[in-house]
PDB file of N, CA and C in Angstrom:
ATOM      1  N   UNK A   1      66.133   4.271  12.647  1.00 85.00           N
ATOM      2  CA  UNK A   1      64.630   4.357  12.969  1.00 85.00           C
ATOM      3  C   UNK A   1      64.486   5.392  14.420  1.00 85.00           C
ATOM      4  N   UNK A   2      63.526   6.420  14.388  1.00 91.00           N
ATOM      5  CA  UNK A   2      63.881   7.179  15.306  1.00 91.00           C
ATOM      6  C   UNK A   2      62.183   7.561  15.555  1.00 91.00           C
ATOM      7  N   UNK A   3      61.616   6.469  16.714  1.00 93.00           N
ATOM      8  CA  UNK A   3      60.030   6.891  16.903  1.00 93.00           C
ATOM      9  C   UNK A   3      60.005   8.654  17.108  1.00 93.00           C
ATOM     10  N   UNK A   4      59.001   9.445  16.498  1.00 93.00           N
ATOM     11  CA  UNK A   4      58.743  10.550  16.569  1.00 93.00           C
ATOM     12  C   UNK A   4      59.376  11.546  16.058  1.00 93.00           C
ATOM     13  N   UNK A   5      60.011  10.682  14.939  1.00 93.00           N
ATOM     14  CA  UNK A   5      61.171  11.926  14.230  1.00 93.00           C
ATOM     15  C   UNK A   5      61.136  11.060  12.753  1.00 93.00           C
ATOM     16  N   UNK A   6      61.355   9.694  12.702  1.00 93.00           N
ATOM     17  CA  UNK A   6      61.895   9.282  11.667  1.00 93.00           C
ATOM     18  C   UNK A   6      61.188   7.467  11.742  1.00 93.00           C
ATOM     19  N   UNK A   7      59.565   7.099  11.785  1.00 95.00           N
ATOM     20  CA  UNK A   7      59.131   5.882  11.766  1.00 95.00           C
ATOM     21  C   UNK A   7      58.110   5.920  10.807  1.00 95.00           C
ATOM     22  N   UNK A   8      58.044   4.554  10.774  1.00 94.00           N
ATOM     23  CA  UNK A   8      56.681   3.966   9.670  1.00 94.00           C
ATOM     24  C   UNK A   8      55.506   4.997   9.622  1.00 94.00           C
ATOM     25  N   UNK A   9      54.889   5.451  10.635  1.00 94.00           N
ATOM     26  CA  UNK A   9      53.769   6.042  10.969  1.00 94.00           C
ATOM     27  C   UNK A   9      54.165   7.752  10.173  1.00 94.00           C
ATOM     28  N   UNK A  10      55.005   7.967  10.340  1.00 96.00           N
ATOM     29  CA  UNK A  10      55.387   9.555   9.957  1.00 96.00           C
ATOM     30  C   UNK A  10      55.848   9.644   8.114  1.00 96.00           C
ATOM     31  N   UNK A  11      56.363   8.467   8.214  1.00 97.00           N
ATOM     32  CA  UNK A  11      56.728   8.233   6.516  1.00 97.00           C
ATOM     33  C   UNK A  11      55.224   8.168   6.060  1.00 97.00           C
ATOM     34  N   UNK A  12      54.205   7.264   6.264  1.00 97.00           N
ATOM     35  CA  UNK A  12      53.234   7.624   5.715  1.00 97.00           C
ATOM     36  C   UNK A  12      52.359   8.780   5.881  1.00 97.00           C
ATOM     37  N   UNK A  13      52.563   9.382   6.995  1.00 97.00           N
ATOM     38  CA  UNK A  13      51.810  10.808   6.970  1.00 97.00           C
ATOM     39  C   UNK A  13      52.455  11.437   6.325  1.00 97.00           C
ATOM     40  N   UNK A  14      54.058  11.780   6.112  1.00 97.00           N
ATOM     41  CA  UNK A  14      54.300  12.705   4.885  1.00 97.00           C
ATOM     42  C   UNK A  14      54.085  12.214   3.657  1.00 97.00           C
ATOM     43  N   UNK A  15      54.015  10.891   3.154  1.00 97.00           N
ATOM     44  CA  UNK A  15      53.206  10.566   1.796  1.00 97.00           C
ATOM     45  C   UNK A  15      51.662  11.270   1.380  1.00 97.00           C
ATOM     46  N   UNK A  16      50.812  10.951   2.662  1.00 98.00           N
ATOM     47  CA  UNK A  16      49.660  11.631   2.619  1.00 98.00           C
ATOM     48  C   UNK A  16      49.561  13.220   2.468  1.00 98.00           C
ATOM     49  N   UNK A  17      50.900  13.497   3.141  1.00 97.00           N
ATOM     50  CA  UNK A  17      50.731  15.236   3.224  1.00 97.00           C
ATOM     51  C   UNK A  17      51.176  15.742   1.969  1.00 97.00           C
ATOM     52  N   UNK A  18      52.198  14.960   1.094  1.00 97.00           N
ATOM     53  CA  UNK A  18      52.586  15.199   0.049  1.00 97.00           C
ATOM     54  C   UNK A  18      51.355  15.103  -1.237  1.00 97.00           C
ATOM     55  N   UNK A  19      50.691  14.221  -1.052  1.00 97.00           N
ATOM     56  CA  UNK A  19      49.447  14.310  -1.931  1.00 97.00           C
ATOM     57  C   UNK A  19      48.465  15.094  -1.615  1.00 97.00           C
ATOM     58  N   UNK A  20      48.203  15.345  -0.626  1.00 97.00           N
ATOM     59  CA  UNK A  20      46.862  15.837  -0.299  1.00 97.00           C
ATOM     60  C   UNK A  20      46.861  17.276   0.474  1.00 97.00           C
ATOM     61  N   UNK A  21      48.347  17.751   1.166  1.00 97.00           N
ATOM     62  CA  UNK A  21      48.738  19.274   1.639  1.00 97.00           C
ATOM     63  C   UNK A  21      48.086  19.109   3.381  1.00 97.00           C
ATOM     64  N   UNK A  22      47.556  17.201   3.812  1.00 96.00           N
ATOM     65  CA  UNK A  22      47.349  17.625   5.035  1.00 96.00           C
ATOM     66  C   UNK A  22      48.371  16.373   5.697  1.00 96.00           C
ATOM     67  N   UNK A  23      48.565  17.092   7.036  1.00 97.00           N
ATOM     68  CA  UNK A  23      49.368  16.254   7.987  1.00 97.00           C
ATOM     69  C   UNK A  23      48.656  15.552   8.666  1.00 97.00           C
ATOM     70  N   UNK A  24      48.530  14.431   8.589  1.00 96.00           N
ATOM     71  CA  UNK A  24      47.637  13.761   9.655  1.00 96.00           C
ATOM     72  C   UNK A  24      48.393  13.532  10.889  1.00 96.00           C
ATOM     73  N   UNK A  25      49.591  13.525  11.045  1.00 96.00           N
ATOM     74  CA  UNK A  25      50.581  13.294  12.381  1.00 96.00           C
ATOM     75  C   UNK A  25      50.880  14.721  12.663  1.00 96.00           C
ATOM     76  N   UNK A  26      50.575  15.819  12.380  1.00 96.00           N
ATOM     77  CA  UNK A  26      51.065  17.267  12.715  1.00 96.00           C
ATOM     78  C   UNK A  26      50.958  17.477  14.327  1.00 96.00           C
ATOM     79  N   UNK A  27      49.985  16.733  15.091  1.00 96.00           N
ATOM     80  CA  UNK A  27      49.944  17.024  16.540  1.00 96.00           C
ATOM     81  C   UNK A  27      50.904  15.858  17.125  1.00 96.00           C
ATOM     82  N   UNK A  28      51.252  15.107  16.472  1.00 96.00           N
ATOM     83  CA  UNK A  28      52.090  14.115  17.449  1.00 96.00           C
ATOM     84  C   UNK A  28      53.716  14.253  16.727  1.00 96.00           C
ATOM     85  N   UNK A  29      53.858  14.699  15.735  1.00 94.00           N
ATOM     86  CA  UNK A  29      55.323  14.731  15.636  1.00 94.00           C
ATOM     87  C   UNK A  29      56.186  15.247  16.581  1.00 94.00           C
ATOM     88  N   UNK A  30      57.114  14.799  17.173  1.00 93.00           N
ATOM     89  CA  UNK A  30      58.260  15.331  17.644  1.00 93.00           C
ATOM     90  C   UNK A  30      57.786  15.043  19.116  1.00 93.00           C
ATOM     91  N   UNK A  31      56.725  14.709  19.709  1.00 96.00           N
ATOM     92  CA  UNK A  31      56.076  14.727  20.606  1.00 96.00           C
ATOM     93  C   UNK A  31      56.169  13.128  21.549  1.00 96.00           C
ATOM     94  N   UNK A  32      57.256  12.020  21.048  1.00 96.00           N
ATOM     95  CA  UNK A  32      57.415  10.712  21.429  1.00 96.00           C
ATOM     96  C   UNK A  32      58.752  10.331  20.804  1.00 96.00           C
ATOM     97  N   UNK A  33      59.550   9.687  22.061  1.00 96.00           N
ATOM     98  CA  UNK A  33      60.648   8.696  21.623  1.00 96.00           C
ATOM     99  C   UNK A  33      60.561   7.273  21.747  1.00 96.00           C
ATOM    100  N   UNK A  34      59.419   6.779  21.812  1.00 95.00           N
ATOM    101  CA  UNK A  34      59.282   5.580  21.686  1.00 95.00           C
ATOM    102  C   UNK A  34      58.228   5.206  21.445  1.00 95.00           C
ATOM    103  N   UNK A  35      57.903   3.872  20.715  1.00 93.00           N
ATOM    104  CA  UNK A  35      56.486   3.382  20.227  1.00 93.00           C
ATOM    105  C   UNK A  35      55.715   3.340  21.264  1.00 93.00           C
ATOM    106  N   UNK A  36      56.098   2.957  22.267  1.00 94.00           N
ATOM    107  CA  UNK A  36      55.054   3.105  23.483  1.00 94.00           C
ATOM    108  C   UNK A  36      54.573   4.069  23.767  1.00 94.00           C
ATOM    109  N   UNK A  37      55.245   5.480  23.832  1.00 96.00           N
ATOM    110  CA  UNK A  37      54.995   6.452  24.112  1.00 96.00           C
ATOM    111  C   UNK A  37      54.226   7.475  22.590  1.00 96.00           C
ATOM    112  N   UNK A  38      54.299   6.958  21.513  1.00 96.00           N
ATOM    113  CA  UNK A  38      53.829   7.225  20.254  1.00 96.00           C
ATOM    114  C   UNK A  38      52.015   6.490  20.715  1.00 96.00           C
ATOM    115  N   UNK A  39      51.835   5.515  20.904  1.00 95.00           N
ATOM    116  CA  UNK A  39      50.642   4.751  21.417  1.00 95.00           C
ATOM    117  C   UNK A  39      49.895   5.583  21.903  1.00 95.00           C
ATOM    118  N   UNK A  40      50.458   5.976  23.536  1.00 97.00           N
ATOM    119  CA  UNK A  40      49.876   6.502  24.228  1.00 97.00           C
ATOM    120  C   UNK A  40      49.378   7.829  24.045  1.00 97.00           C
ATOM    121  N   UNK A  41      50.184   8.772  23.620  1.00 97.00           N
ATOM    122  CA  UNK A  41      49.485  10.343  22.755  1.00 97.00           C
ATOM    123  C   UNK A  41      48.617   9.486  21.544  1.00 97.00           C
ATOM    124  N   UNK A  42      48.719   8.730  20.956  1.00 97.00           N
ATOM    125  CA  UNK A  42      47.450   8.165  19.801  1.00 97.00           C
ATOM    126  C   UNK A  42      45.940   7.622  20.897  1.00 97.00           C
ATOM    127  N   UNK A  43      46.235   7.458  21.975  1.00 98.00           N
ATOM    128  CA  UNK A  43      45.246   6.857  22.806  1.00 98.00           C
ATOM    129  C   UNK A  43      44.694   7.944  23.286  1.00 98.00           C
ATOM    130  N   UNK A  44      45.115   8.825  23.996  1.00 98.00           N
ATOM    131  CA  UNK A  44      44.941   9.789  24.450  1.00 98.00           C
ATOM    132  C   UNK A  44      44.244  10.994  23.684  1.00 98.00           C
ATOM    133  N   UNK A  45      44.514  10.906  22.419  1.00 97.00           N
ATOM    134  CA  UNK A  45      43.716  11.637  21.321  1.00 97.00           C
ATOM    135  C   UNK A  45      42.313  10.594  20.363  1.00 97.00           C
ATOM    136  N   UNK A  46      42.645   9.785  20.778  1.00 98.00           N
ATOM    137  CA  UNK A  46      40.895   8.848  20.606  1.00 98.00           C
ATOM    138  C   UNK A  46      41.392   7.944  19.494  1.00 98.00           C
ATOM    139  N   UNK A  47      42.530   7.529  19.246  1.00 97.00           N
ATOM    140  CA  UNK A  47      42.859   6.563  18.337  1.00 97.00           C
ATOM    141  C   UNK A  47      43.621   5.200  19.116  1.00 97.00           C
ATOM    142  N   UNK A  48      42.870   4.483  18.665  1.00 97.00           N
ATOM    143  CA  UNK A  48      43.874   2.713  19.088  1.00 97.00           C
ATOM    144  C   UNK A  48      45.106   2.779  18.923  1.00 97.00           C
ATOM    145  N   UNK A  49      45.406   3.387  17.793  1.00 96.00           N
ATOM    146  CA  UNK A  49      47.109   3.191  17.556  1.00 96.00           C
ATOM    147  C   UNK A  49      47.158   3.755  15.713  1.00 96.00           C
ATOM    148  N   UNK A  50      48.184   3.986  15.368  1.00 96.00           N
ATOM    149  CA  UNK A  50      48.454   4.732  13.920  1.00 96.00           C
ATOM    150  C   UNK A  50      47.977   4.120  13.011  1.00 96.00           C
ATOM    151  N   UNK A  51      46.941   2.777  13.243  1.00 97.00           N
ATOM    152  CA  UNK A  51      46.647   2.233  11.997  1.00 97.00           C
ATOM    153  C   UNK A  51      44.592   2.941  11.958  1.00 97.00           C
ATOM    154  N   UNK A  52      44.382   3.247  13.408  1.00 98.00           N
ATOM    155  CA  UNK A  52      43.180   3.943  13.347  1.00 98.00           C
ATOM    156  C   UNK A  52      43.173   4.886  13.177  1.00 98.00           C
ATOM    157  N   UNK A  53      44.601   5.769  13.202  1.00 97.00           N
ATOM    158  CA  UNK A  53      44.561   7.248  12.991  1.00 97.00           C
ATOM    159  C   UNK A  53      44.134   7.382  11.484  1.00 97.00           C
ATOM    160  N   UNK A  54      45.158   6.629  10.814  1.00 97.00           N
ATOM    161  CA  UNK A  54      44.904   6.121   9.414  1.00 97.00           C
ATOM    162  C   UNK A  54      43.142   6.088   8.764  1.00 97.00           C
ATOM    163  N   UNK A  55      42.747   5.273   9.369  1.00 98.00           N
ATOM    164  CA  UNK A  55      41.423   4.377   9.052  1.00 98.00           C
ATOM    165  C   UNK A  55      40.867   5.819   9.122  1.00 98.00           C
ATOM    166  N   UNK A  56      40.525   6.536  10.127  1.00 98.00           N
ATOM    167  CA  UNK A  56      39.742   7.658  10.482  1.00 98.00           C
ATOM    168  C   UNK A  56      39.720   8.643   9.649  1.00 98.00           C
ATOM    169  N   UNK A  57      41.021   8.772   8.809  1.00 97.00           N
ATOM    170  CA  UNK A  57      41.208   9.922   7.773  1.00 97.00           C
ATOM    171  C   UNK A  57      41.131   9.714   6.402  1.00 97.00           C
ATOM    172  N   UNK A  58      41.244   8.354   6.006  1.00 98.00           N
ATOM    173  CA  UNK A  58      41.057   8.153   4.593  1.00 98.00           C
ATOM    174  C   UNK A  58      40.508   6.692   4.499  1.00 98.00           C
ATOM    175  N   UNK A  59      39.427   6.732   3.213  1.00 98.00           N
ATOM    176  CA  UNK A  59      38.348   5.333   3.382  1.00 98.00           C
ATOM    177  C   UNK A  59      39.556   4.354   2.613  1.00 98.00           C
ATOM    178  N   UNK A  60      38.978   3.379   3.254  1.00 98.00           N
ATOM    179  CA  UNK A  60      39.543   2.173   2.544  1.00 98.00           C
ATOM    180  C   UNK A  60      38.766   1.335   1.608  1.00 98.00           C
ATOM    181  N   UNK A  61      40.069   0.512   0.734  1.00 97.00           N
ATOM    182  CA  UNK A  61      39.861  -0.212  -0.217  1.00 97.00           C
ATOM    183  C   UNK A  61      40.459  -1.624   0.027  1.00 97.00           C
ATOM    184  N   UNK A  62      39.963  -2.375  -1.280  1.00 95.00           N
ATOM    185  CA  UNK A  62      40.813  -3.823  -1.412  1.00 95.00           C
ATOM    186  C   UNK A  62      42.022  -3.642  -1.790  1.00 95.00           C
ATOM    187  N   UNK A  63      42.510  -4.484  -0.794  1.00 93.00           N
ATOM    188  CA  UNK A  63      44.485  -4.686  -1.316  1.00 93.00           C
ATOM    189  C   UNK A  63      44.339  -4.919  -2.918  1.00 93.00           C
ATOM    190  N   UNK A  64      43.178  -5.401  -3.348  1.00 92.00           N
ATOM    191  CA  UNK A  64      43.534  -5.827  -4.769  1.00 92.00           C
ATOM    192  C   UNK A  64      43.491  -4.752  -5.699  1.00 92.00           C
ATOM    193  N   UNK A  65      43.089  -3.760  -5.122  1.00 93.00           N
ATOM    194  CA  UNK A  65      43.001  -1.889  -5.911  1.00 93.00           C
ATOM    195  C   UNK A  65      43.864  -1.156  -5.579  1.00 93.00           C
ATOM    196  N   UNK A  66      44.987  -1.481  -5.105  1.00 95.00           N
ATOM    197  CA  UNK A  66      46.266  -0.589  -4.568  1.00 95.00           C
ATOM    198  C   UNK A  66      46.515   0.026  -5.930  1.00 95.00           C
ATOM    199  N   UNK A  67      46.595   1.735  -5.881  1.00 97.00           N
ATOM    200  CA  UNK A  67      47.243   2.376  -6.677  1.00 97.00           C
ATOM    201  C   UNK A  67      48.241   3.243  -6.190  1.00 97.00           C
ATOM    202  N   UNK A  68      49.115   3.801  -7.292  1.00 97.00           N
ATOM    203  CA  UNK A  68      50.598   4.393  -6.755  1.00 97.00           C
ATOM    204  C   UNK A  68      49.864   5.450  -5.784  1.00 97.00           C
ATOM    205  N   UNK A  69      50.646   5.766  -4.341  1.00 98.00           N
ATOM    206  CA  UNK A  69      50.210   6.602  -3.339  1.00 98.00           C
ATOM    207  C   UNK A  69      49.600   6.029  -2.316  1.00 98.00           C
ATOM    208  N   UNK A  70      48.781   5.042  -2.592  1.00 98.00           N
ATOM    209  CA  UNK A  70      47.908   4.863  -1.584  1.00 98.00           C
ATOM    210  C   UNK A  70      48.595   4.467  -0.234  1.00 98.00           C
ATOM    211  N   UNK A  71      47.967   4.314   1.043  1.00 98.00           N
ATOM    212  CA  UNK A  71      48.630   4.005   2.029  1.00 98.00           C
ATOM    213  C   UNK A  71      48.365   2.387   2.530  1.00 98.00           C
ATOM    214  N   UNK A  72      49.676   1.511   2.645  1.00 98.00           N
ATOM    215  CA  UNK A  72      49.208   0.129   2.881  1.00 98.00           C
ATOM    216  C   UNK A  72      49.605  -0.358   4.194  1.00 98.00           C
ATOM    217  N   UNK A  73      49.237  -1.447   5.283  1.00 97.00           N
ATOM    218  CA  UNK A  73      49.799  -1.822   6.525  1.00 97.00           C
ATOM    219  C   UNK A  73      49.987  -3.124   6.408  1.00 97.00           C
ATOM    220  N   UNK A  74      51.253  -3.269   6.507  1.00 95.00           N
ATOM    221  CA  UNK A  74      51.940  -4.544   6.545  1.00 95.00           C
ATOM    222  C   UNK A  74      52.346  -5.180   7.244  1.00 95.00           C
ATOM    223  N   UNK A  75      52.756  -6.320   7.507  1.00 92.00           N
ATOM    224  CA  UNK A  75      53.011  -6.599   8.915  1.00 92.00           C
ATOM    225  C   UNK A  75      54.885  -6.647   9.183  1.00 92.00           C
ATOM    226  N   UNK A  76      54.874  -5.851   9.779  1.00 88.00           N
ATOM    227  CA  UNK A  76      56.317  -5.281  10.555  1.00 88.00           C
ATOM    228  C   UNK A  76      56.843  -6.253  11.920  1.00 88.00           C
ATOM    229  N   UNK A  77      57.837  -5.788  12.042  1.00 83.00           N
ATOM    230  CA  UNK A  77      58.688  -6.780  13.161  1.00 83.00           C
ATOM    231  C   UNK A  77      57.914  -6.354  14.429  1.00 83.00           C
ATOM    232  N   UNK A  78      57.842  -4.915  14.849  1.00 83.00           N
ATOM    233  CA  UNK A  78      57.139  -4.577  16.156  1.00 83.00           C
ATOM    234  C   UNK A  78      55.046  -4.523  16.202  1.00 83.00           C
ATOM    235  N   UNK A  79      54.703  -5.157  15.136  1.00 90.00           N
ATOM    236  CA  UNK A  79      53.566  -5.078  14.713  1.00 90.00           C
ATOM    237  C   UNK A  79      53.278  -4.369  13.552  1.00 90.00           C
ATOM    238  N   UNK A  80      51.504  -4.078  13.115  1.00 94.00           N
ATOM    239  CA  UNK A  80      51.642  -3.297  11.813  1.00 94.00           C
ATOM    240  C   UNK A  80      52.199  -1.894  11.162  1.00 94.00           C
ATOM    241  N   UNK A  81      52.870  -2.357  10.100  1.00 95.00           N
ATOM    242  CA  UNK A  81      53.876  -1.238   9.838  1.00 95.00           C
ATOM    243  C   UNK A  81      53.006  -0.561   8.556  1.00 95.00           C
ATOM    244  N   UNK A  82      53.311   0.838   8.261  1.00 97.00           N
ATOM    245  CA  UNK A  82      52.851   1.618   7.261  1.00 97.00           C
ATOM    246  C   UNK A  82      53.787   1.504   5.932  1.00 97.00           C
ATOM    247  N   UNK A  83      53.153   1.464   4.722  1.00 97.00           N
ATOM    248  CA  UNK A  83      54.126   1.777   3.425  1.00 97.00           C
ATOM    249  C   UNK A  83      52.916   2.519   2.221  1.00 97.00           C
ATOM    250  N   UNK A  84      53.642   2.573   1.365  1.00 98.00           N
ATOM    251  CA  UNK A  84      53.254   3.559   0.599  1.00 98.00           C
ATOM    252  C   UNK A  84      53.619   2.491  -0.783  1.00 98.00           C
ATOM    253  N   UNK A  85      52.076   2.681  -1.652  1.00 98.00           N
ATOM    254  CA  UNK A  85      52.319   2.223  -2.660  1.00 98.00           C
ATOM    255  C   UNK A  85      52.668   2.382  -3.796  1.00 98.00           C
ATOM    256  N   UNK A  86      54.050   1.610  -4.803  1.00 96.00           N
ATOM    257  CA  UNK A  86      54.443   2.115  -5.520  1.00 96.00           C
ATOM    258  C   UNK A  86      54.858   1.160  -6.617  1.00 96.00           C
ATOM    259  N   UNK A  87      53.535   0.720  -7.718  1.00 93.00           N
ATOM    260  CA  UNK A  87      53.955   0.321  -8.519  1.00 93.00           C
ATOM    261  C   UNK A  87      53.318  -1.856  -8.096  1.00 93.00           C
ATOM    262  N   UNK A  88      54.038  -2.597  -8.285  1.00 92.00           N
ATOM    263  CA  UNK A  88      53.629  -3.758  -7.583  1.00 92.00           C
ATOM    264  C   UNK A  88      54.323  -3.939  -5.972  1.00 92.00           C
ATOM    265  N   UNK A  89      54.675  -3.098  -5.781  1.00 96.00           N
ATOM    266  CA  UNK A  89      55.505  -3.112  -4.580  1.00 96.00           C
ATOM    267  C   UNK A  89      54.798  -1.800  -3.389  1.00 96.00           C
ATOM    268  N   UNK A  90      55.555  -2.233  -2.359  1.00 97.00           N
ATOM    269  CA  UNK A  90      55.345  -0.743  -1.361  1.00 97.00           C
ATOM    270  C   UNK A  90      56.742  -0.311  -1.009  1.00 97.00           C
ATOM    271  N   UNK A  91      56.638   0.873  -0.893  1.00 97.00           N
ATOM    272  CA  UNK A  91      58.045   1.128   0.086  1.00 97.00           C
ATOM    273  C   UNK A  91      57.630   1.557   1.429  1.00 97.00           C
ATOM    274  N   UNK A  92      58.688   1.200   2.521  1.00 96.00           N
ATOM    275  CA  UNK A  92      57.952   0.706   3.933  1.00 96.00           C
ATOM    276  C   UNK A  92      59.909   1.425   4.552  1.00 96.00           C
ATOM    277  N   UNK A  93      59.677   1.949   5.453  1.00 94.00           N
ATOM    278  CA  UNK A  93      60.900   1.848   6.595  1.00 94.00           C
ATOM    279  C   UNK A  93      61.229   0.505   7.043  1.00 94.00           C
ATOM    280  N   UNK A  94      62.631   0.258   6.758  1.00 91.00           N
ATOM    281  CA  UNK A  94      63.242  -0.662   6.993  1.00 91.00           C
ATOM    282  C   UNK A  94      63.691  -0.933   9.195  1.00 91.00           C
ATOM    283  N   UNK A  95      63.958  -1.747   9.852  1.00 86.00           N
ATOM    284  CA  UNK A  95      64.431  -1.454  10.791  1.00 86.00           C
ATOM    285  C   UNK A  95      65.191  -0.523  11.340  1.00 86.00           C
ATOM    286  N   UNK A  96      66.321  -0.556  10.277  1.00 90.00           N
ATOM    287  CA  UNK A  96      67.231   0.650  10.492  1.00 90.00           C
ATOM    288  C   UNK A  96      67.037   2.064  10.025  1.00 90.00           C
ATOM    289  N   UNK A  97      65.832   2.277   9.383  1.00 90.00           N
ATOM    290  CA  UNK A  97      65.128   3.454   9.152  1.00 90.00           C
ATOM    291  C   UNK A  97      65.295   3.845   7.889  1.00 90.00           C
ATOM    292  N   UNK A  98      66.099   3.020   6.769  1.00 94.00           N
ATOM    293  CA  UNK A  98      65.963   2.938   5.471  1.00 94.00           C
ATOM    294  C   UNK A  98      64.955   2.293   4.900  1.00 94.00           C
ATOM    295  N   UNK A  99      65.174   2.897   3.550  1.00 95.00           N
ATOM    296  CA  UNK A  99      63.727   2.770   2.923  1.00 95.00           C
ATOM    297  C   UNK A  99      63.823   1.284   1.933  1.00 95.00           C
ATOM    298  N   UNK A 100      63.189   0.895   2.121  1.00 95.00           N
ATOM    299  CA  UNK A 100      62.984  -0.535   1.564  1.00 95.00           C
ATOM    300  C   UNK A 100      61.499  -0.984   0.796  1.00 95.00           C
ATOM    301  N   UNK A 101      61.596  -1.926   0.017  1.00 95.00           N
ATOM    302  CA  UNK A 101      60.405  -2.700  -0.820  1.00 95.00           C
ATOM    303  C   UNK A 101      59.646  -3.603  -0.284  1.00 95.00           C
ATOM    304  N   UNK A 102      58.591  -3.941  -0.089  1.00 94.00           N
ATOM    305  CA  UNK A 102      57.967  -5.202   0.094  1.00 94.00           C
ATOM    306  C   UNK A 102      57.101  -5.398  -1.099  1.00 94.00           C
ATOM    307  N   UNK A 103      56.396  -6.735  -1.523  1.00 94.00           N
ATOM    308  CA  UNK A 103      55.502  -7.182  -2.278  1.00 94.00           C
ATOM    309  C   UNK A 103      54.381  -6.736  -1.638  1.00 94.00           C
ATOM    310  N   UNK A 104      53.110  -6.581  -2.543  1.00 93.00           N
ATOM    311  CA  UNK A 104      51.952  -6.249  -1.845  1.00 93.00           C
ATOM    312  C   UNK A 104      51.404  -7.513  -1.523  1.00 93.00           C
ATOM    313  N   UNK A 105      51.892  -8.373  -1.893  1.00 89.00           N
ATOM    314  CA  UNK A 105      51.058  -9.589  -1.009  1.00 89.00           C
ATOM    315  C   UNK A 105      50.943  -9.425   0.304  1.00 89.00           C
ATOM    316  N   UNK A 106      51.499  -9.580   1.109  1.00 86.00           N
ATOM    317  CA  UNK A 106      51.074  -9.266   2.348  1.00 86.00           C
ATOM    318  C   UNK A 106      50.512  -8.436   3.233  1.00 86.00           C
ATOM    319  N   UNK A 107      49.745  -7.485   2.128  1.00 93.00           N
ATOM    320  CA  UNK A 107      49.294  -6.365   2.714  1.00 93.00           C
ATOM    321  C   UNK A 107      47.881  -6.655   3.428  1.00 93.00           C
ATOM    322  N   UNK A 108      47.779  -6.147   4.973  1.00 94.00           N
ATOM    323  CA  UNK A 108      46.536  -6.592   5.272  1.00 94.00           C
ATOM    324  C   UNK A 108      45.644  -5.478   5.374  1.00 94.00           C
ATOM    325  N   UNK A 109      46.006  -4.182   5.110  1.00 97.00           N
ATOM    326  CA  UNK A 109      44.690  -3.076   4.730  1.00 97.00           C
ATOM    327  C   UNK A 109      45.212  -2.279   3.792  1.00 97.00           C
ATOM    328  N   UNK A 110      44.236  -1.900   3.155  1.00 98.00           N
ATOM    329  CA  UNK A 110      44.599  -0.503   2.252  1.00 98.00           C
ATOM    330  C   UNK A 110      43.797   0.625   2.116  1.00 98.00           C
ATOM    331  N   UNK A 111      44.332   1.775   2.309  1.00 98.00           N
ATOM    332  CA  UNK A 111      43.887   3.005   2.090  1.00 98.00           C
ATOM    333  C   UNK A 111      44.033   4.078   1.076  1.00 98.00           C
ATOM    334  N   UNK A 112      42.903   4.486   0.756  1.00 98.00           N
ATOM    335  CA  UNK A 112      43.010   5.244  -0.413  1.00 98.00           C
ATOM    336  C   UNK A 112      43.567   6.822  -0.477  1.00 98.00           C
ATOM    337  N   UNK A 113      44.536   7.389  -0.839  1.00 97.00           N
ATOM    338  CA  UNK A 113      45.122   8.762  -0.971  1.00 97.00           C
ATOM    339  C   UNK A 113      44.172   9.574  -2.292  1.00 97.00           C
ATOM    340  N   UNK A 114      43.784  10.263  -2.089  1.00 78.00           N
ATOM    341  CA  UNK A 114      43.352  11.465  -3.391  1.00 78.00           C
ATOM    342  C   UNK A 114      42.096  11.120  -4.122  1.00 78.00           C
TER     343      UNK A 114
END
C-alpha cells in the first residue's frame, strides 16, 4: 500500500471513474504520502474523511441491495476501508496492497454507482 498512489480510497475512486468517467480523487492523487496527510488534504477540501468524499458524490443504499460495481465501506486495519462489490463479496486492497476479497457481511455502508 502506498498512500496517495495505491490505497483503498484511490482503488475505489478508480472503480468509480471506470464506470462513470468521473474521478473523485483527481484533486488528491499524488498529494499525500501518509494516511494522516490524506485526511488533512480531505479536511481542507471540506470532507471529514474518504468516506465523506464518497458520500458527497454517490447516493447511499442499503447493503442488502449491493450490485456489482457499487462501493462499500468495510472495517479495515486502520479504519474504514473502501471496496468494490463483485457478486457476494467485495474486492479490497490488503495491507500489502494486493487485491483481496471480503464477504459483504461486514459492510458498514454502500454507495450506488451508475
